[in-house]
Amino acid sequence: MRAMLIANPKATSTSRRARDILMRAFSGDLDLVLAETGHRGHATELARQAAVNGYDVVIALGGDGTVNEAVNGLLADGPSPDLPALAVLPSGSANVFAKTLGLPADPVGATKSVLEALRAGRYRTVGLGTACHPGGAERYFTFCAGIGLDAEVVREVERRRAAGATAYTSLYVRTAIQHFFTGTDRRRPALTLEQPGRPPKPGLFLAFVSNTSPWTYMNRLPVNPSPKANFARGLDVFGIRSLDIGPTLGTVAQMLTARTRPLQGRHVVNVHDASEVTLRAERPVAFQLDGDYLGEQDSVTFRSVPKALRVVI
């Protein structure tokens, strides 16, 4: 079985020694090629090359950004049963996709799980989401997208990481609190949620689009605005119409509480199992996919893609 291991050498928790250990662990079962990423978007190029060259498996060693790039490389020409399967070895700061698949949080434990699955021929086909804005190419995402405050926080964290900060959970929390009080516009909601055949829902400050649940993690604690979202259904959307301190604190508290129902409240908007939604903004608003900041947009359309990709699990 031919496999390509795409490794991000800058991932938060992976050293070169650890990569060498993982390579040796797979060598007895796979004809394995190591490909290290050297720049943003490189994992997409490598995964597309693996698909074109007929590899059986692509193994993504890195965080959610590396996984997202690999997925977009595999699906560059659309879903197909002939594409390589994807295996994930988490080594980033959040690893939401890997955790949602039930993989151990460390790359060594995940390697054992992936090897067991490969030997047993265990695969799962998951649905994904896509996002497209005017003038841009359609891009897949595995677990979430966001427009508004959360994307602004991702942008600020990326700036701090570029200046040398490490992307621990505490960095996201500190940045989110600081940006909430001193950075984001909490007076003028910019977003309108649109669905085909339904009335628009205006006056939103932010929106999370979820392909699965939870939306993210704070270390091991799930943050879960849309608990009904899952890989076998359409997209779920959570939006909020107030960023006043009281409603915001109440919303955050609900997100951190174990629940099976969507968040409730007069300032909250929920959509479940949607095949398509568009978020339109009165002014350019920050946009992120799978925790990767993608600039500011004034319109993004999201679509559900059922049974898009085979994963080793």
CSV table of C-alpha atoms in Angstrom, one decimal:
chain,number,residue,atom,x,y,z
A,1,MET,CA,0.0,0.0,0.0
A,2,ARG,CA,1.5,3.3,-1.1
A,3,ALA,CA,1.2,6.2,1.2
A,4,MET,CA,2.4,9.8,1.4
A,5,LEU,CA,3.1,11.3,4.9
A,6,ILE,CA,2.6,15.1,4.6
A,7,ALA,CA,4.3,16.7,7.6
A,8,ASN,CA,4.2,20.3,8.8
A,9,PRO,CA,7.6,20.8,10.4
A,10,LYS,CA,6.3,23.9,12.2
A,11,ALA,CA,3.4,22.1,13.9
A,12,THR,CA,3.1,22.9,17.6
A,13,SER,CA,3.9,19.5,19.1
A,14,THR,CA,6.0,17.6,16.6
A,15,SER,CA,9.8,17.4,16.5
A,16,ARG,CA,11.9,15.9,13.7
A,17,ARG,CA,12.7,13.0,16.1
A,18,ALA,CA,9.0,12.3,16.6
A,19,ARG,CA,8.5,12.3,12.8
A,20,ASP,CA,11.3,9.8,12.4
A,21,ILE,CA,9.7,7.5,15.0
A,22,LEU,CA,6.3,7.7,13.2
A,23,MET,CA,8.0,6.9,9.9
A,24,ARG,CA,9.5,3.8,11.4
A,25,ALA,CA,6.2,2.8,12.9
A,26,PHE,CA,4.5,2.8,9.5
A,27,SER,CA,7.4,1.4,7.5
A,28,GLY,CA,6.5,-2.3,8.1
A,29,ASP,CA,3.0,-1.8,6.7
A,30,LEU,CA,3.3,0.9,4.1
A,31,ASP,CA,5.4,1.9,1.2
A,32,LEU,CA,5.8,5.4,2.7
A,33,VAL,CA,7.1,8.6,1.2
A,34,LEU,CA,7.7,11.6,3.5
A,35,ALA,CA,6.9,15.1,2.1
A,36,GLU,CA,7.5,18.1,4.4
A,37,THR,CA,5.6,21.3,3.8
A,38,GLY,CA,7.6,24.5,3.2
A,39,HIS,CA,5.1,27.2,2.7
A,40,ARG,CA,1.4,28.0,3.0
A,41,GLY,CA,-0.7,25.9,0.6
A,42,HIS,CA,2.1,23.3,0.1
A,43,ALA,CA,0.1,20.5,1.7
A,44,THR,CA,-2.6,21.1,-1.0
A,45,GLU,CA,0.0,20.7,-3.7
A,46,LEU,CA,1.4,17.6,-2.2
A,47,ALA,CA,-1.9,15.9,-1.6
A,48,ARG,CA,-3.0,16.7,-5.2
A,49,GLN,CA,0.2,15.1,-6.5
A,50,ALA,CA,-0.5,12.0,-4.4
A,51,ALA,CA,-4.0,11.8,-5.9
A,52,VAL,CA,-2.7,12.2,-9.4
A,53,ASN,CA,0.0,9.6,-8.8
A,54,GLY,CA,-2.4,7.0,-7.5
A,55,TYR,CA,-1.4,6.7,-3.9
A,56,ASP,CA,-3.7,4.7,-1.6
A,57,VAL,CA,-3.4,6.9,1.5
A,58,VAL,CA,-2.4,10.4,2.4
A,59,ILE,CA,-1.4,10.9,6.0
A,60,ALA,CA,-1.5,14.4,7.3
A,61,LEU,CA,0.8,15.1,10.3
A,62,GLY,CA,0.0,18.6,11.6
A,63,GLY,CA,-2.8,20.8,12.9
A,64,ASP,CA,-6.2,21.5,11.4
A,65,GLY,CA,-4.6,23.9,8.8
A,66,THR,CA,-2.4,21.1,7.4
A,67,VAL,CA,-5.4,18.7,7.3
A,68,ASN,CA,-7.6,21.3,5.6
A,69,GLU,CA,-4.9,21.9,2.9
A,70,ALA,CA,-4.5,18.1,2.4
A,71,VAL,CA,-8.3,17.7,2.0
A,72,ASN,CA,-8.4,20.5,-0.6
A,73,GLY,CA,-5.5,18.9,-2.5
A,74,LEU,CA,-7.2,15.5,-2.5
A,75,LEU,CA,-10.5,17.0,-3.7
A,76,ALA,CA,-9.1,19.4,-6.2
A,77,ASP,CA,-11.0,17.7,-9.0
A,78,GLY,CA,-14.0,16.8,-6.8
A,79,PRO,CA,-15.0,13.8,-4.8
A,80,SER,CA,-14.3,10.3,-6.3
A,81,PRO,CA,-14.2,6.8,-4.8
A,82,ASP,CA,-10.8,6.4,-6.5
A,83,LEU,CA,-9.1,9.1,-4.4
A,84,PRO,CA,-6.6,8.2,-1.7
A,85,ALA,CA,-8.0,7.8,1.8
A,86,LEU,CA,-7.0,10.4,4.4
A,87,ALA,CA,-5.4,9.5,7.7
A,88,VAL,CA,-4.8,12.2,10.4
A,89,LEU,CA,-2.0,12.4,12.9
A,90,PRO,CA,-2.7,15.4,15.2
A,91,SER,CA,0.2,17.6,16.1
A,92,GLY,CA,-1.3,21.1,16.2
A,93,SER,CA,-2.8,23.2,18.9
A,94,ALA,CA,-6.5,22.3,18.5
A,95,ASN,CA,-6.8,19.2,16.3
A,96,VAL,CA,-10.6,19.5,16.1
A,97,PHE,CA,-11.0,17.2,13.1
A,98,ALA,CA,-8.9,14.5,14.6
A,99,LYS,CA,-10.7,14.7,18.0
A,100,THR,CA,-14.1,14.6,16.3
A,101,LEU,CA,-13.1,11.4,14.5
A,102,GLY,CA,-12.2,9.9,17.9
A,103,LEU,CA,-8.5,9.8,17.5
A,104,PRO,CA,-6.1,10.1,20.4
A,105,ALA,CA,-4.8,13.6,20.9
A,106,ASP,CA,-1.1,12.8,20.5
A,107,PRO,CA,0.5,11.7,17.2
A,108,VAL,CA,2.0,8.5,18.7
A,109,GLY,CA,-1.4,7.2,20.0
A,110,ALA,CA,-3.0,8.3,16.7
A,111,THR,CA,-0.4,6.3,14.8
A,112,LYS,CA,-1.4,3.2,16.7
A,113,SER,CA,-5.1,3.7,15.9
A,114,VAL,CA,-4.4,4.5,12.2
A,115,LEU,CA,-2.2,1.4,11.8
A,116,GLU,CA,-4.9,-0.8,13.4
A,117,ALA,CA,-7.5,0.7,11.1
A,118,LEU,CA,-5.3,0.2,8.0
A,119,ARG,CA,-4.6,-3.4,8.9
A,120,ALA,CA,-8.3,-4.1,9.4
A,121,GLY,CA,-9.3,-2.1,6.3
A,122,ARG,CA,-11.5,0.3,8.4
A,123,TYR,CA,-12.6,3.5,6.6
A,124,ARG,CA,-15.4,6.0,7.1
A,125,THR,CA,-16.8,8.3,4.5
A,126,VAL,CA,-17.6,11.8,5.8
A,127,GLY,CA,-19.4,14.7,4.4
A,128,LEU,CA,-17.6,18.1,4.2
A,129,GLY,CA,-18.6,21.7,3.6
A,130,THR,CA,-17.4,24.1,0.9
A,131,ALA,CA,-17.2,27.9,1.0
A,132,CYS,CA,-17.1,30.2,-2.0
A,133,HIS,CA,-17.0,34.0,-2.3
A,134,PRO,CA,-17.3,36.1,-5.4
A,135,GLY,CA,-14.1,36.0,-7.4
A,136,GLY,CA,-12.7,33.1,-5.3
A,137,ALA,CA,-12.3,29.4,-5.8
A,138,GLU,CA,-14.5,26.9,-3.9
A,139,ARG,CA,-12.7,25.6,-0.8
A,140,TYR,CA,-13.5,22.6,1.4
A,141,PHE,CA,-13.6,22.6,5.2
A,142,THR,CA,-13.8,19.7,7.5
A,143,PHE,CA,-15.4,21.0,10.7
A,144,CYS,CA,-16.2,24.7,10.8
A,145,ALA,CA,-16.2,28.1,9.1
A,146,GLY,CA,-16.8,31.5,10.7
A,147,ILE,CA,-17.5,35.0,9.7
A,148,GLY,CA,-17.1,37.9,12.2
A,149,LEU,CA,-15.6,37.9,15.7
A,150,ASP,CA,-14.1,34.4,15.7
A,151,ALA,CA,-12.4,35.0,12.4
A,152,GLU,CA,-11.1,38.3,13.7
A,153,VAL,CA,-9.6,36.4,16.7
A,154,VAL,CA,-8.0,33.9,14.3
A,155,ARG,CA,-6.5,36.8,12.3
A,156,GLU,CA,-5.0,38.4,15.5
A,157,VAL,CA,-3.7,35.0,16.7
A,158,GLU,CA,-2.0,34.5,13.3
A,159,ARG,CA,-0.3,37.9,13.7
A,160,ARG,CA,0.9,37.1,17.1
A,161,ARG,CA,2.2,33.7,16.0
A,162,ALA,CA,4.1,35.4,13.2
A,163,ALA,CA,5.7,37.6,15.9
A,164,GLY,CA,6.9,34.5,17.8
A,165,ALA,CA,3.9,33.5,20.0
A,166,THR,CA,3.0,29.8,20.5
A,167,ALA,CA,-0.6,28.9,19.6
A,168,TYR,CA,-1.7,27.4,22.9
A,169,THR,CA,-5.3,27.6,24.0
A,170,SER,CA,-4.4,30.4,26.4
A,171,LEU,CA,-3.3,32.6,23.5
A,172,TYR,CA,-6.7,32.2,21.8
A,173,VAL,CA,-8.6,33.0,25.0
A,174,ARG,CA,-6.5,36.1,25.8
A,175,THR,CA,-6.8,37.3,22.3
A,176,ALA,CA,-10.6,36.7,22.2
A,177,ILE,CA,-11.2,38.6,25.4
A,178,GLN,CA,-8.9,41.5,24.4
A,179,HIS,CA,-10.4,41.8,20.9
A,180,PHE,CA,-14.0,41.6,22.2
A,181,PHE,CA,-13.5,44.7,24.4
A,182,THR,CA,-11.1,46.7,22.2
A,183,GLY,CA,-11.1,45.4,18.6
A,184,THR,CA,-14.4,44.2,17.2
A,185,ASP,CA,-17.4,46.4,16.3
A,186,ARG,CA,-20.1,45.5,18.9
A,187,ARG,CA,-22.6,48.2,17.8
A,188,ARG,CA,-23.2,47.6,14.1
A,189,PRO,CA,-24.2,44.1,13.0
A,190,ALA,CA,-23.1,43.5,9.4
A,191,LEU,CA,-24.3,40.0,8.5
A,192,THR,CA,-27.5,38.6,7.0
A,193,LEU,CA,-28.1,34.9,6.8
A,194,GLU,CA,-29.8,33.7,3.6
A,195,GLN,CA,-31.2,30.3,2.6
A,196,PRO,CA,-32.9,29.4,-0.6
A,197,GLY,CA,-36.7,29.6,-0.3
A,198,ARG,CA,-36.6,31.2,3.2
A,199,PRO,CA,-36.8,34.7,4.6
A,200,PRO,CA,-33.4,36.3,5.3
A,201,LYS,CA,-32.2,36.7,8.9
A,202,PRO,CA,-30.5,40.0,9.2
A,203,GLY,CA,-28.7,41.8,12.1
A,204,LEU,CA,-26.0,39.2,12.9
A,205,PHE,CA,-22.7,40.1,14.5
A,206,LEU,CA,-21.1,36.7,13.8
A,207,ALA,CA,-21.9,33.3,12.4
A,208,PHE,CA,-20.4,29.9,12.9
A,209,VAL,CA,-21.0,27.3,10.1
A,210,SER,CA,-20.5,23.8,11.5
A,211,ASN,CA,-20.0,20.5,9.6
A,212,THR,CA,-19.7,18.5,12.8
A,213,SER,CA,-19.7,19.1,16.6
A,214,PRO,CA,-18.2,20.4,18.6
A,215,TRP,CA,-17.2,23.7,16.9
A,216,THR,CA,-13.8,23.7,18.6
A,217,TYR,CA,-12.1,22.8,21.9
A,218,MET,CA,-10.6,24.7,24.8
A,219,ASN,CA,-7.9,22.1,25.6
A,220,ARG,CA,-10.2,19.1,26.2
A,221,LEU,CA,-13.3,21.1,26.9
A,222,PRO,CA,-15.7,21.1,23.8
A,223,VAL,CA,-17.2,24.4,22.7
A,224,ASN,CA,-20.5,23.4,21.2
A,225,PRO,CA,-22.9,26.0,19.7
A,226,SER,CA,-24.5,23.4,17.3
A,227,PRO,CA,-24.5,20.0,19.0
A,228,LYS,CA,-26.7,18.4,16.3
A,229,ALA,CA,-24.1,19.0,13.6
A,230,ASN,CA,-22.4,15.8,12.2
A,231,PHE,CA,-20.6,14.5,9.2
A,232,ALA,CA,-23.6,12.6,7.9
A,233,ARG,CA,-25.9,15.7,7.7
A,234,GLY,CA,-25.9,19.1,6.1
A,235,LEU,CA,-24.5,22.2,7.6
A,236,ASP,CA,-25.5,23.9,10.9
A,237,VAL,CA,-25.3,27.6,11.5
A,238,PHE,CA,-25.2,29.5,14.8
A,239,GLY,CA,-25.5,33.3,14.8
A,240,ILE,CA,-25.9,36.0,17.4
A,241,ARG,CA,-27.6,39.4,17.2
A,242,SER,CA,-26.1,41.0,20.3
A,243,LEU,CA,-22.5,41.4,21.5
A,244,ASP,CA,-23.6,43.1,24.7
A,245,ILE,CA,-21.7,41.6,27.7
A,246,GLY,CA,-24.8,39.9,29.3
A,247,PRO,CA,-26.1,38.0,26.2
A,248,THR,CA,-22.5,37.2,25.2
A,249,LEU,CA,-21.6,35.7,28.6
A,250,GLY,CA,-24.8,33.7,28.6
A,251,THR,CA,-24.1,32.4,25.1
A,252,VAL,CA,-20.5,31.4,26.0
A,253,ALA,CA,-21.8,29.6,29.1
A,254,GLN,CA,-24.2,27.6,27.1
A,255,MET,CA,-21.5,26.7,24.6
A,256,LEU,CA,-19.4,25.2,27.3
A,257,THR,CA,-22.2,23.2,28.9
A,258,ALA,CA,-22.8,19.6,27.8
A,259,ARG,CA,-26.0,19.7,25.7
A,260,THR,CA,-27.9,17.9,22.9
A,261,ARG,CA,-30.0,20.9,21.8
A,262,PRO,CA,-28.9,24.1,20.0
A,263,LEU,CA,-28.3,27.3,22.0
A,264,GLN,CA,-31.5,29.1,23.1
A,265,GLY,CA,-32.2,32.8,23.5
A,266,ARG,CA,-33.8,35.8,21.8
A,267,HIS,CA,-30.5,37.0,20.4
A,268,VAL,CA,-29.6,33.6,18.9
A,269,VAL,CA,-30.2,32.2,15.4
A,270,ASN,CA,-29.9,28.5,14.6
A,271,VAL,CA,-30.1,26.6,11.3
A,272,HIS,CA,-29.8,22.8,11.2
A,273,ASP,CA,-29.0,20.4,8.3
A,274,ALA,CA,-28.8,23.0,5.6
A,275,SER,CA,-27.6,22.1,2.1
A,276,GLU,CA,-26.8,25.7,1.3
A,277,VAL,CA,-26.5,29.0,3.2
A,278,THR,CA,-25.1,32.4,2.2
A,279,LEU,CA,-23.8,35.0,4.7
A,280,ARG,CA,-23.9,38.5,3.2
A,281,ALA,CA,-22.2,41.5,4.8
A,282,GLU,CA,-22.8,45.2,4.6
A,283,ARG,CA,-19.1,45.8,4.8
A,284,PRO,CA,-16.1,43.4,4.4
A,285,VAL,CA,-16.0,41.0,7.4
A,286,ALA,CA,-13.2,38.6,8.6
A,287,PHE,CA,-13.6,35.0,7.3
A,288,GLN,CA,-12.0,31.8,8.5
A,289,LEU,CA,-12.1,28.1,7.5
A,290,ASP,CA,-11.0,25.3,9.9
A,291,GLY,CA,-9.1,27.9,11.9
A,292,ASP,CA,-7.3,29.4,8.9
A,293,TYR,CA,-7.8,33.2,8.3
A,294,LEU,CA,-8.8,33.9,4.7
A,295,GLY,CA,-9.2,37.6,4.6
A,296,GLU,CA,-12.3,39.8,4.6
A,297,GLN,CA,-15.3,39.2,2.4
A,298,ASP,CA,-18.7,40.7,1.9
A,299,SER,CA,-20.5,37.5,0.8
A,300,VAL,CA,-19.7,33.8,1.3
A,301,THR,CA,-21.9,30.8,0.2
A,302,PHE,CA,-21.5,27.5,2.0
A,303,ARG,CA,-22.7,24.2,0.7
A,304,SER,CA,-22.8,20.7,2.1
A,305,VAL,CA,-21.0,17.9,0.2
A,306,PRO,CA,-22.3,14.5,1.4
A,307,LYS,CA,-19.9,11.5,1.4
A,308,ALA,CA,-17.1,13.6,0.1
A,309,LEU,CA,-14.0,11.8,1.5
A,310,ARG,CA,-12.8,8.5,2.9
A,311,VAL,CA,-10.9,8.7,6.2
A,312,VAL,CA,-8.9,6.0,8.0
A,313,ILE,CA,-10.5,5.5,11.3
